[in-house]
Structure formats: structure tokens, C-alpha cells
Amino acid sequence: MSSIHDDEMIVLKDMEALYLGNLGTVEFDINLPREGKYGSQISWQSGDSRFIKDDGKVTRPKYGLGTRTVPLIATFRYGESVKERAYHVTILEEENNIKVSRIYPITLRAELGAVVYLPSVAVVETEEHEVITHAVNWEDGEVRVFQETGPAAARGFLKDTEIPVTAEILVQAKVEQEKMDPLPAVKSFSPSAVRLGGDTAFQAAQNRSLAFLKSVNDDQMLYNFRAAAGLDTKGAPEMLGWDSPDCLLRGHTTGHYLSALALCYAATGDEDINKKADYMIASLEECQQVFSTKPGYHEGFLSGYSEEQFDRLESFTRYPEIWAPYYTLHKILAGLLDVHRHLDSDTALGIADRLGDWVYHRLGRLPNHVLKTMWSMYIAGEFGGMNDSLAELYQLTRKPSHLAAAKWFDNDRLFVPMQERIDALGGLHANQHIPQVIGALNIFRATGEKKYYEIAHFFWHAVTNAHIYSIGGTGEGEMFRQAGRIGEYLSDKTAETCASYNMLKLTKELFGYEPAAKYMDYYERTMFNHILASGDSKPTGGSTYFMPLEPGGRKSFDSTSNTCCHGTGLENHFKYPEAIFFYDEKSLFVNLFVSSTLNWAEKGITIALSAQKHEPGEITLRLQGEGRFILKIRRPHWSPEGGIVEINGRQVDYMPGPDGYWSLDRDWKDGDVIQLRLDCRIRLESATDRKECVSLAYGPFILAAVSDSKEFLRLPLQEGVLDSQFVKETGPQGLQFRYIKDDVTFIPLADVHNESYHVYFLAEGSTKDQR
């Protein structure tokens, strides 16, 4: 019998003997042995399965994404000895072998004698029918100043190719920026005006998040900031995961934590949360003051690390050598502004004001081509919603410098195709770009410049029409895929939670300008089936990074590694009341059927909304107070046959408007009761690219089959007879169905916790997509 010492010696000899070849310039699959020369068993785990799988299969990054270095962990086992070794594999990005079938026209207007910048990208269609953006090198550079009116042209080449590009320019004596009214048509209520009803999954998720926030060690959240400033860390433990002291993204979770505290206080009024926020803000102000006195730092800077990453970004250092410094900065800035908005903290606004000045002075010295190059860089140039927060800051401070800084984040790679109403999202990092569109909409709100609204409007429609899964989430492996490619990308890395967090934020703001049911249909889909489903069922603060949609997928809740989705997850469950009700001078919009109470103080009206999970088509509204207004109730997409509306037990006629809402215009009396009886039945929703690949839904809920199978479940589902194939039951969470033929249990995805599940199925005889 060998001793542990002998076992260890064999493992060490195998570790020494193992050679994988040149890992510094990898282009092909790697042979990963499962057994060492001396008998150890070897298992492998990739640090990023998008580029190298556990079996050594290599997928090179697309051209433009940059070469990637991925850790590959080998675990050696022999007898009782187990040891790990990390191999760092550098995978070369693909060469630029683009074959272009079409270059979309580039046209712009220029004002006589004024500086105009040519776009840094062109939109192209490849021979593989993919629509993407590609960088352009312009002859004589990007800057033009024209001295004569009339048509002009600029010529260049797609970068790293000999493919010519031409821009047609119309030079005019004066170019007026097209404007439109930036005031929203309808408004959301203040968070304190809406309270969730008890005994619902939404209230339970909010309560878990509240309990978690109360358990957080504030000094730990401040650890990186105090350490970077050279202050006493007060004996706090170090942050973990993406916020650990050696991680280049440290500080981002603290920004989300500020936002979560602010949203939590607005949603609950809990004074302990208010005190925690006050402590955080006072401590961050101290850090900012100390930074301003340290050599190598500039006035207003605040972060969990030095300014070095910002310096390196300006010389186009790629990820993972740096990691999105402006992304982290945005989380901090957004958290400060949230605390100011919800807790009325002038101190938080003061910190944000100085930080905005720091950004202005930092970016103001950089030429346009440096800015455009930075923002087009994969992950390294990710800046979250810096333009959003700076536009908001401008609306608070009215400093032109803050608005100028917001516009310096305009990203040609995204904005150019959106302005031309071209879906060129395929290949873009989804959550790197959604917040930029939110920022465009906020710049519109600050300026009335129509182009920014049109960017946001088209982007939303492009994403929701061709890039979302049935649960409302988007992206696979963090990336947008080509339009309509859904069934092709069902994996363990679908639907990043951050992306849905930001899509809901964008949806809510667009609804304010165009109060139509299509926005709230999407909002409901994503809130009920992704956001609610993303939280741990225990008060750990854990959230899913991805929502697996492969057959037999299983959720994984991040509670300690402080990923980006852990950060947004801290906020998500306090945002449920935000969009339930909207209003204008004459109308009250009931958008979401979530049990809650609205205090409409301006009208002296209180409305209690009751919605039952087991019977989602049965909704009751009870009014207290009196007054005339139009009650507008969303007609949900899942009730195609309409429904019955009763007031005080009597059926009434309603006006179905073109906006997708039922309108009830009357003098309301104290004690009025409105009851809705909506058409609610099981339905199929097909993937756009695979009509046989379907999800099952009931009312607002996407249903998941509880099953360990790793193969697609094949169900002979037929439109029109679905209700006869399922038995509705009252399950542990209040709603479940049993598929009669195969005795499979289906429950809302939000009710799945640790079980393996299926959201997509292969259905026989199904071709209709009712989404």
C-alpha cells in the first residue's frame, strides 16, 4: 500500500512531466491528457469556456475582440494526493478574413467652416449574411473642414483590408441639430408611493434582499477605497471575487451597493438602511478628499485603485491587462446619484459633482480618434452608463462640462448603425452596449436632440424583435448574436442578468415617451421570468450570472464572487414597484399585474391591486377616494381574446385604444371595485429561427419542465388542444402543471431553485409563435 508521500511524489512528477506545447500563441485545439506519465488522473477546467472548453477545444476570438489569455486549471489526482496547476493559454484572435458583399451608404451633413468627424466605422454585410460594423481608416484622417457648400466625398479603406469605403457629405451654410420635446408624456410614481403587497414572490424577494443588505459589513465594502487612499481599513475583511484587492474591477460592487441601499430605502423606508447609506457616503467623501492630496492623483478622483488603468486605456491596452476602468467608475457615480435622488444627500451629489469634473478634465485632453478607439474596445473600453450618469449629473448641476463629457462617450460602433436603423448588433458584447443606449436617451432628455432618442428607440425594437429569448433575456456568452438567431444558441451561458436589468431600465424610460402596451408586455415578460427567477431563494444576495436555457440547465447563484450580475442583483428586487403604475394629468396607467398599493397623493386616491399567481387572469383593483380620471389598463399580449371588465359587479364596456390599453373614463367613487377576467391559457412560443423549438407559457409565466435530461424533451404538443394535455395543480409555490402523457411537472421558471429544468422543447406539429 502506498503512503500519502508516495502518492504526492507521483503527482509532482506528473505535474513536472506534463507539457502542453506553446501556450503563448494558440490557434488550434489543445490535446489535454486525462492521465499523467506516471499514473495520475488529470481533470481540466477552463476559466472561460467561450474560448477554450474543458476538453481543449479552442474557439478563437472574432477579429476585433483581441487576443485572449484564459486560465486552464489542471487537477492531478493519485491515491490520496490532489494538486492543481494553472496554465495560462493565450488564444490569438482570428485574422481579418472578412468577405464583404455590401457596404451600407455613409452619408452625413457638414457645416461650412466647422470641424466634422468622419465616422470611425462602416456597416457591412458579409458573404455569410452577417451584418456588422467594421473600423475604417480614412485617407487624410478623420477630421474635415469644408470651405465650400455642396456635395463632397471622403475615401478610405476598411481597417486591415484593401476594401474601399466612401462617405458622401453634404456641406451646408448652416446645419441645425434636429430637436424634439424632451418632456415625457407620462411619468412614473416616486418609489415611496407604491408598496408591494404581501405574500407574493416579489415581496419575498424584496424581503430577502433587505435582510441581506442589513447583514453587509460596510467597512468591507469600503476596504478597497480606503486601502487605495492609504486610510485605515478598520480591520475589515478584504472583498472577494471581482472585488478582491488584486482584481482590476475592484470597487464596482460598492457602487451597486450604494444604489441598492438607496433603492431599498425608497421601497421600504427602513431607517437602518438609511444609516448605512449615510455612513458609506461620509466614508467615501473622506477617501475622495485624501486622493486629492496624493501625488499622481487629480482632484475629484475616487476609486478602489489608482489612475493607472485609465492611463493604460488611453494607450489602447486590451483586456485582461486592464479591466473596464470607466465601467467601475460608472457604478460608483451611479450609486452616488441614486443616494442623492432617493435619500436627498447633498454630500453624495457633491462627491459626484467633483468626480464628473475629474472625468471632464481627463477626457477633454484626448483627441476624438482616441476616444472612439477606446470605446470600441472589447471589455477594456466598456464604460457602463457613464454617458447616462453624466447626463443626469448635468441636469442636477447645469455644468456644461458634464454634458460635454457625456457626449464624449458617443460610441460610433453602436450609434452609427442605430442612427441608420440597421441592426448590426451581432458580435457586440450585449451588456457593454445596452447602458450606452440608456445614456443616449438621457442625453436626449437633457438636450432634446432627436438623434439620441432615435438611437434608443430603434435599439429597443431591434433587441426585442430579434434578440431575446422567451424569458426576455438576451445574449449568449455575453454576446449579441445575429438577428433572429435564438434556437441556435441555447446553452449554459444564455441571458446575462445584467443585460435584462439594463433592458428594463431602457424600457421604462421609453414608455415614458410612448406609453404603449408593447413596452410593458416586454417589461412583464422579463421581470416575471428573468429578474424574479435570478435571485437566490435564501437571503445570500446571490444572483444568477447567466440563466441557462440548454436542456437540463441548472441555476448557479453568485453570492461571493461579486460578479457584475451580483452587483445588479443587489438592486433588482427593490425595483419591482417602479413600472406598475404610470400617470399623466388625465390618466392612470395600470401596467403590471403585481399585488401592490398606490398612494396617488395629488389626486387623493389610493388603489389596491390584487393579482393571484394561481389565477393570473383574475385581477382586482379597489379604490379609495373620489375623482375623475381615465383608468388605462394594459391588455396583455397573453390574453388575445380580450377579457371582461366589471365595476362593482357589473360588466362594463371599455374603449380598447391603439396603445394596447383599455380605457375607463368616469367619475370614480370611494369603494369602487374593478375586476378583470382575462383570457388565460397555456400557449406555445417558438424560437424565431427554429419554429419546432418552443417554450410553454401560461399568462405572464414562462413554464419550465423539471427534468434532469440533457437532451431536448420531445413533446407532441398541438396548438388548440394544449389545455387538454395539461392538468393545472396547486404546487408548493402556488402554480404548476402536469403534462399528462409523460407525467412531467411544469412550473414558472422563477419557482425553480436547485432543480435541473428545460425552458425550450422540441414540439411536434407546432409552427405558431404567439409572442
PDB file of C-alpha atoms in Angstrom, residues 559-735:
ATOM      1  CA  SER A 559     -23.172  35.156  -3.623  1.00  0.00           C
ATOM      2  CA  THR A 560     -19.442  35.647  -3.005  1.00  0.00           C
ATOM      3  CA  SER A 561     -17.565  36.226  -6.269  1.00  0.00           C
ATOM      4  CA  ASN A 562     -19.035  39.718  -6.751  1.00  0.00           C
ATOM      5  CA  THR A 563     -19.604  39.463 -10.475  1.00  0.00           C
ATOM      6  CA  CYS A 564     -21.331  42.213 -12.408  1.00  0.00           C
ATOM      7  CA  CYS A 565     -24.633  40.348 -12.076  1.00  0.00           C
ATOM      8  CA  HIS A 566     -24.174  40.048  -8.327  1.00  0.00           C
ATOM      9  CA  GLY A 567     -23.948  43.848  -8.345  1.00  0.00           C
ATOM     10  CA  THR A 568     -27.118  44.452 -10.345  1.00  0.00           C
ATOM     11  CA  GLY A 569     -28.718  41.631  -8.368  1.00  0.00           C
ATOM     12  CA  LEU A 570     -28.346  43.719  -5.208  1.00  0.00           C
ATOM     13  CA  GLU A 571     -30.610  46.319  -6.830  1.00  0.00           C
ATOM     14  CA  ASN A 572     -33.042  44.237  -8.871  1.00  0.00           C
ATOM     15  CA  HIS A 573     -35.556  43.185  -6.250  1.00  0.00           C
ATOM     16  CA  PHE A 574     -36.180  46.720  -4.993  1.00  0.00           C
ATOM     17  CA  LYS A 575     -37.172  47.869  -8.479  1.00  0.00           C
ATOM     18  CA  TYR A 576     -40.360  45.822  -8.831  1.00  0.00           C
ATOM     19  CA  PRO A 577     -42.703  48.737  -7.958  1.00  0.00           C
ATOM     20  CA  GLU A 578     -41.127  51.129 -10.484  1.00  0.00           C
ATOM     21  CA  ALA A 579     -43.315  50.440 -13.507  1.00  0.00           C
ATOM     22  CA  ILE A 580     -46.540  49.021 -12.054  1.00  0.00           C
ATOM     23  CA  PHE A 581     -48.308  52.390 -12.367  1.00  0.00           C
ATOM     24  CA  PHE A 582     -47.692  55.495 -14.508  1.00  0.00           C
ATOM     25  CA  TYR A 583     -49.750  58.665 -14.802  1.00  0.00           C
ATOM     26  CA  ASP A 584     -50.355  61.899 -16.662  1.00  0.00           C
ATOM     27  CA  GLU A 585     -52.712  64.779 -15.914  1.00  0.00           C
ATOM     28  CA  LYS A 586     -55.794  62.860 -17.016  1.00  0.00           C
ATOM     29  CA  SER A 587     -54.930  59.171 -16.761  1.00  0.00           C
ATOM     30  CA  LEU A 588     -53.665  56.434 -14.523  1.00  0.00           C
ATOM     31  CA  PHE A 589     -51.893  53.563 -16.294  1.00  0.00           C
ATOM     32  CA  VAL A 590     -52.022  50.094 -14.770  1.00  0.00           C
ATOM     33  CA  ASN A 591     -49.082  48.411 -16.483  1.00  0.00           C
ATOM     34  CA  LEU A 592     -48.165  45.334 -14.459  1.00  0.00           C
ATOM     35  CA  PHE A 593     -50.428  42.966 -12.564  1.00  0.00           C
ATOM     36  CA  VAL A 594     -48.424  42.773  -9.346  1.00  0.00           C
ATOM     37  CA  SER A 595     -50.138  42.936  -5.964  1.00  0.00           C
ATOM     38  CA  SER A 596     -49.397  46.400  -4.630  1.00  0.00           C
ATOM     39  CA  THR A 597     -50.858  49.598  -3.222  1.00  0.00           C
ATOM     40  CA  LEU A 598     -50.584  53.011  -4.877  1.00  0.00           C
ATOM     41  CA  ASN A 599     -50.965  56.278  -2.998  1.00  0.00           C
ATOM     42  CA  TRP A 600     -51.758  58.866  -5.687  1.00  0.00           C
ATOM     43  CA  ALA A 601     -51.368  61.830  -3.377  1.00  0.00           C
ATOM     44  CA  GLU A 602     -52.054  64.540  -5.994  1.00  0.00           C
ATOM     45  CA  LYS A 603     -55.497  63.054  -6.642  1.00  0.00           C
ATOM     46  CA  GLY A 604     -56.219  61.889  -3.110  1.00  0.00           C
ATOM     47  CA  ILE A 605     -56.658  58.379  -4.476  1.00  0.00           C
ATOM     48  CA  THR A 606     -55.421  55.064  -3.087  1.00  0.00           C
ATOM     49  CA  ILE A 607     -55.600  51.955  -5.234  1.00  0.00           C
ATOM     50  CA  ALA A 608     -55.005  48.414  -4.027  1.00  0.00           C
ATOM     51  CA  LEU A 609     -54.164  45.983  -6.826  1.00  0.00           C
ATOM     52  CA  SER A 610     -54.588  42.284  -6.158  1.00  0.00           C
ATOM     53  CA  ALA A 611     -53.243  39.626  -8.549  1.00  0.00           C
ATOM     54  CA  GLN A 612     -53.202  35.918  -7.837  1.00  0.00           C
ATOM     55  CA  LYS A 613     -50.404  33.740  -9.144  1.00  0.00           C
ATOM     56  CA  HIS A 614     -52.591  30.648  -9.455  1.00  0.00           C
ATOM     57  CA  GLU A 615     -55.155  32.610 -11.477  1.00  0.00           C
ATOM     58  CA  PRO A 616     -53.165  35.332 -13.277  1.00  0.00           C
ATOM     59  CA  GLY A 617     -56.198  36.299 -15.333  1.00  0.00           C
ATOM     60  CA  GLU A 618     -58.133  37.391 -12.228  1.00  0.00           C
ATOM     61  CA  ILE A 619     -57.131  40.943 -11.214  1.00  0.00           C
ATOM     62  CA  THR A 620     -58.910  43.244  -8.761  1.00  0.00           C
ATOM     63  CA  LEU A 621     -58.478  46.990  -8.193  1.00  0.00           C
ATOM     64  CA  ARG A 622     -60.028  48.655  -5.138  1.00  0.00           C
ATOM     65  CA  LEU A 623     -60.252  52.433  -4.960  1.00  0.00           C
ATOM     66  CA  GLN A 624     -60.346  54.778  -2.015  1.00  0.00           C
ATOM     67  CA  GLY A 625     -61.110  58.435  -2.685  1.00  0.00           C
ATOM     68  CA  GLU A 626     -63.057  60.183  -5.422  1.00  0.00           C
ATOM     69  CA  GLY A 627     -62.280  61.966  -8.663  1.00  0.00           C
ATOM     70  CA  ARG A 628     -62.464  61.871 -12.425  1.00  0.00           C
ATOM     71  CA  PHE A 629     -59.682  60.313 -14.422  1.00  0.00           C
ATOM     72  CA  ILE A 630     -59.166  57.755 -17.171  1.00  0.00           C
ATOM     73  CA  LEU A 631     -58.153  54.376 -15.830  1.00  0.00           C
ATOM     74  CA  LYS A 632     -55.994  52.765 -18.515  1.00  0.00           C
ATOM     75  CA  ILE A 633     -55.385  49.034 -18.025  1.00  0.00           C
ATOM     76  CA  ARG A 634     -52.902  47.173 -20.199  1.00  0.00           C
ATOM     77  CA  ARG A 635     -54.396  44.485 -22.373  1.00  0.00           C
ATOM     78  CA  PRO A 636     -51.633  41.867 -22.043  1.00  0.00           C
ATOM     79  CA  HIS A 637     -50.286  40.000 -25.064  1.00  0.00           C
ATOM     80  CA  TRP A 638     -51.162  36.706 -23.367  1.00  0.00           C
ATOM     81  CA  SER A 639     -54.877  37.464 -23.444  1.00  0.00           C
ATOM     82  CA  PRO A 640     -55.521  37.505 -27.203  1.00  0.00           C
ATOM     83  CA  GLU A 641     -59.278  37.103 -26.846  1.00  0.00           C
ATOM     84  CA  GLY A 642     -59.517  40.123 -24.569  1.00  0.00           C
ATOM     85  CA  GLY A 643     -61.391  39.875 -21.323  1.00  0.00           C
ATOM     86  CA  ILE A 644     -64.260  41.031 -19.172  1.00  0.00           C
ATOM     87  CA  VAL A 645     -64.190  44.211 -17.087  1.00  0.00           C
ATOM     88  CA  GLU A 646     -66.587  44.617 -14.190  1.00  0.00           C
ATOM     89  CA  ILE A 647     -67.099  47.639 -11.964  1.00  0.00           C
ATOM     90  CA  ASN A 648     -68.847  46.914  -8.699  1.00  0.00           C
ATOM     91  CA  GLY A 649     -70.007  43.573 -10.058  1.00  0.00           C
ATOM     92  CA  ARG A 650     -71.479  44.884 -13.312  1.00  0.00           C
ATOM     93  CA  GLN A 651     -69.879  44.266 -16.680  1.00  0.00           C
ATOM     94  CA  VAL A 652     -68.972  47.482 -18.493  1.00  0.00           C
ATOM     95  CA  ASP A 653     -67.910  48.491 -21.952  1.00  0.00           C
ATOM     96  CA  TYR A 654     -64.377  49.675 -22.358  1.00  0.00           C
ATOM     97  CA  MET A 655     -62.504  51.507 -25.074  1.00  0.00           C
ATOM     98  CA  PRO A 656     -59.631  49.421 -26.472  1.00  0.00           C
ATOM     99  CA  GLY A 657     -57.176  52.057 -27.654  1.00  0.00           C
ATOM    100  CA  PRO A 658     -54.439  51.746 -30.298  1.00  0.00           C
ATOM    101  CA  ASP A 659     -51.883  51.905 -27.488  1.00  0.00           C
ATOM    102  CA  GLY A 660     -52.948  48.445 -26.257  1.00  0.00           C
ATOM    103  CA  TYR A 661     -54.795  49.725 -23.167  1.00  0.00           C
ATOM    104  CA  TRP A 662     -58.425  49.523 -22.122  1.00  0.00           C
ATOM    105  CA  SER A 663     -59.715  52.965 -21.158  1.00  0.00           C
ATOM    106  CA  LEU A 664     -62.324  53.560 -18.442  1.00  0.00           C
ATOM    107  CA  ASP A 665     -63.210  57.256 -18.238  1.00  0.00           C
ATOM    108  CA  ARG A 666     -65.582  58.091 -15.387  1.00  0.00           C
ATOM    109  CA  ASP A 667     -66.126  59.802 -12.046  1.00  0.00           C
ATOM    110  CA  TRP A 668     -64.695  57.314  -9.598  1.00  0.00           C
ATOM    111  CA  LYS A 669     -66.270  56.846  -6.205  1.00  0.00           C
ATOM    112  CA  ASP A 670     -64.819  55.766  -2.897  1.00  0.00           C
ATOM    113  CA  GLY A 671     -65.089  51.989  -2.632  1.00  0.00           C
ATOM    114  CA  ASP A 672     -65.294  51.255  -6.363  1.00  0.00           C
ATOM    115  CA  VAL A 673     -64.057  47.778  -7.263  1.00  0.00           C
ATOM    116  CA  ILE A 674     -62.774  46.931 -10.758  1.00  0.00           C
ATOM    117  CA  GLN A 675     -62.390  43.273 -11.649  1.00  0.00           C
ATOM    118  CA  LEU A 676     -60.645  41.909 -14.718  1.00  0.00           C
ATOM    119  CA  ARG A 677     -61.236  38.433 -16.068  1.00  0.00           C
ATOM    120  CA  LEU A 678     -58.626  37.871 -18.746  1.00  0.00           C
ATOM    121  CA  ASP A 679     -58.341  35.045 -21.214  1.00  0.00           C
ATOM    122  CA  CYS A 680     -55.532  32.923 -19.761  1.00  0.00           C
ATOM    123  CA  ARG A 681     -54.433  29.599 -21.233  1.00  0.00           C
ATOM    124  CA  ILE A 682     -51.337  27.564 -21.992  1.00  0.00           C
ATOM    125  CA  ARG A 683     -49.667  28.629 -25.232  1.00  0.00           C
ATOM    126  CA  LEU A 684     -46.546  27.936 -27.278  1.00  0.00           C
ATOM    127  CA  GLU A 685     -43.864  30.471 -28.182  1.00  0.00           C
ATOM    128  CA  SER A 686     -41.428  29.459 -30.913  1.00  0.00           C
ATOM    129  CA  ALA A 687     -37.820  30.493 -31.377  1.00  0.00           C
ATOM    130  CA  THR A 688     -37.587  32.800 -34.396  1.00  0.00           C
ATOM    131  CA  ASP A 689     -35.081  30.579 -36.201  1.00  0.00           C
ATOM    132  CA  ARG A 690     -36.432  27.165 -35.153  1.00  0.00           C
ATOM    133  CA  LYS A 691     -40.215  27.013 -35.159  1.00  0.00           C
ATOM    134  CA  GLU A 692     -40.175  23.499 -33.687  1.00  0.00           C
ATOM    135  CA  CYS A 693     -38.169  24.786 -30.698  1.00  0.00           C
ATOM    136  CA  VAL A 694     -40.782  26.155 -28.320  1.00  0.00           C
ATOM    137  CA  SER A 695     -41.362  27.418 -24.811  1.00  0.00           C
ATOM    138  CA  LEU A 696     -44.585  26.863 -22.890  1.00  0.00           C
ATOM    139  CA  ALA A 697     -46.246  29.798 -21.212  1.00  0.00           C
ATOM    140  CA  TYR A 698     -49.288  30.464 -19.055  1.00  0.00           C
ATOM    141  CA  GLY A 699     -50.392  34.050 -18.611  1.00  0.00           C
ATOM    142  CA  PRO A 700     -47.270  36.072 -17.821  1.00  0.00           C
ATOM    143  CA  PHE A 701     -45.267  32.983 -16.789  1.00  0.00           C
ATOM    144  CA  ILE A 702     -42.796  31.016 -18.875  1.00  0.00           C
ATOM    145  CA  LEU A 703     -43.046  27.426 -17.682  1.00  0.00           C
ATOM    146  CA  ALA A 704     -40.046  25.176 -17.020  1.00  0.00           C
ATOM    147  CA  ALA A 705     -40.160  21.384 -17.033  1.00  0.00           C
ATOM    148  CA  VAL A 706     -38.386  19.872 -14.047  1.00  0.00           C
ATOM    149  CA  SER A 707     -36.131  17.230 -15.603  1.00  0.00           C
ATOM    150  CA  ASP A 708     -32.505  16.065 -15.377  1.00  0.00           C
ATOM    151  CA  SER A 709     -32.390  15.032 -19.036  1.00  0.00           C
ATOM    152  CA  LYS A 710     -29.608  16.676 -21.057  1.00  0.00           C
ATOM    153  CA  GLU A 711     -31.478  16.051 -24.306  1.00  0.00           C
ATOM    154  CA  PHE A 712     -34.345  18.179 -25.570  1.00  0.00           C
ATOM    155  CA  LEU A 713     -37.669  16.892 -24.332  1.00  0.00           C
ATOM    156  CA  ARG A 714     -39.791  15.971 -27.336  1.00  0.00           C
ATOM    157  CA  LEU A 715     -43.425  16.727 -26.649  1.00  0.00           C
ATOM    158  CA  PRO A 716     -46.214  16.108 -29.158  1.00  0.00           C
ATOM    159  CA  LEU A 717     -47.789  19.463 -28.408  1.00  0.00           C
ATOM    160  CA  GLN A 718     -50.587  20.692 -30.621  1.00  0.00           C
ATOM    161  CA  GLU A 719     -51.896  24.259 -30.806  1.00  0.00           C
ATOM    162  CA  GLY A 720     -55.534  24.490 -29.790  1.00  0.00           C
ATOM    163  CA  VAL A 721     -55.550  21.437 -27.544  1.00  0.00           C
ATOM    164  CA  LEU A 722     -52.814  22.393 -25.099  1.00  0.00           C
ATOM    165  CA  ASP A 723     -55.220  22.858 -22.212  1.00  0.00           C
ATOM    166  CA  SER A 724     -56.399  19.265 -22.548  1.00  0.00           C
ATOM    167  CA  GLN A 725     -52.823  17.969 -22.414  1.00  0.00           C
ATOM    168  CA  PHE A 726     -52.061  19.586 -19.052  1.00  0.00           C
ATOM    169  CA  VAL A 727     -53.576  19.355 -15.605  1.00  0.00           C
ATOM    170  CA  LYS A 728     -53.378  22.536 -13.583  1.00  0.00           C
ATOM    171  CA  GLU A 729     -52.370  21.922  -9.974  1.00  0.00           C
ATOM    172  CA  THR A 730     -51.604  23.872  -6.824  1.00  0.00           C
ATOM    173  CA  GLY A 731     -47.930  23.191  -6.254  1.00  0.00           C
ATOM    174  CA  PRO A 732     -45.632  24.194  -3.382  1.00  0.00           C
ATOM    175  CA  GLN A 733     -45.163  27.642  -4.962  1.00  0.00           C
ATOM    176  CA  GLY A 734     -48.814  28.082  -5.918  1.00  0.00           C
ATOM    177  CA  LEU A 735     -48.920  27.128  -9.578  1.00  0.00           C
TER     178      LEU A 735
END
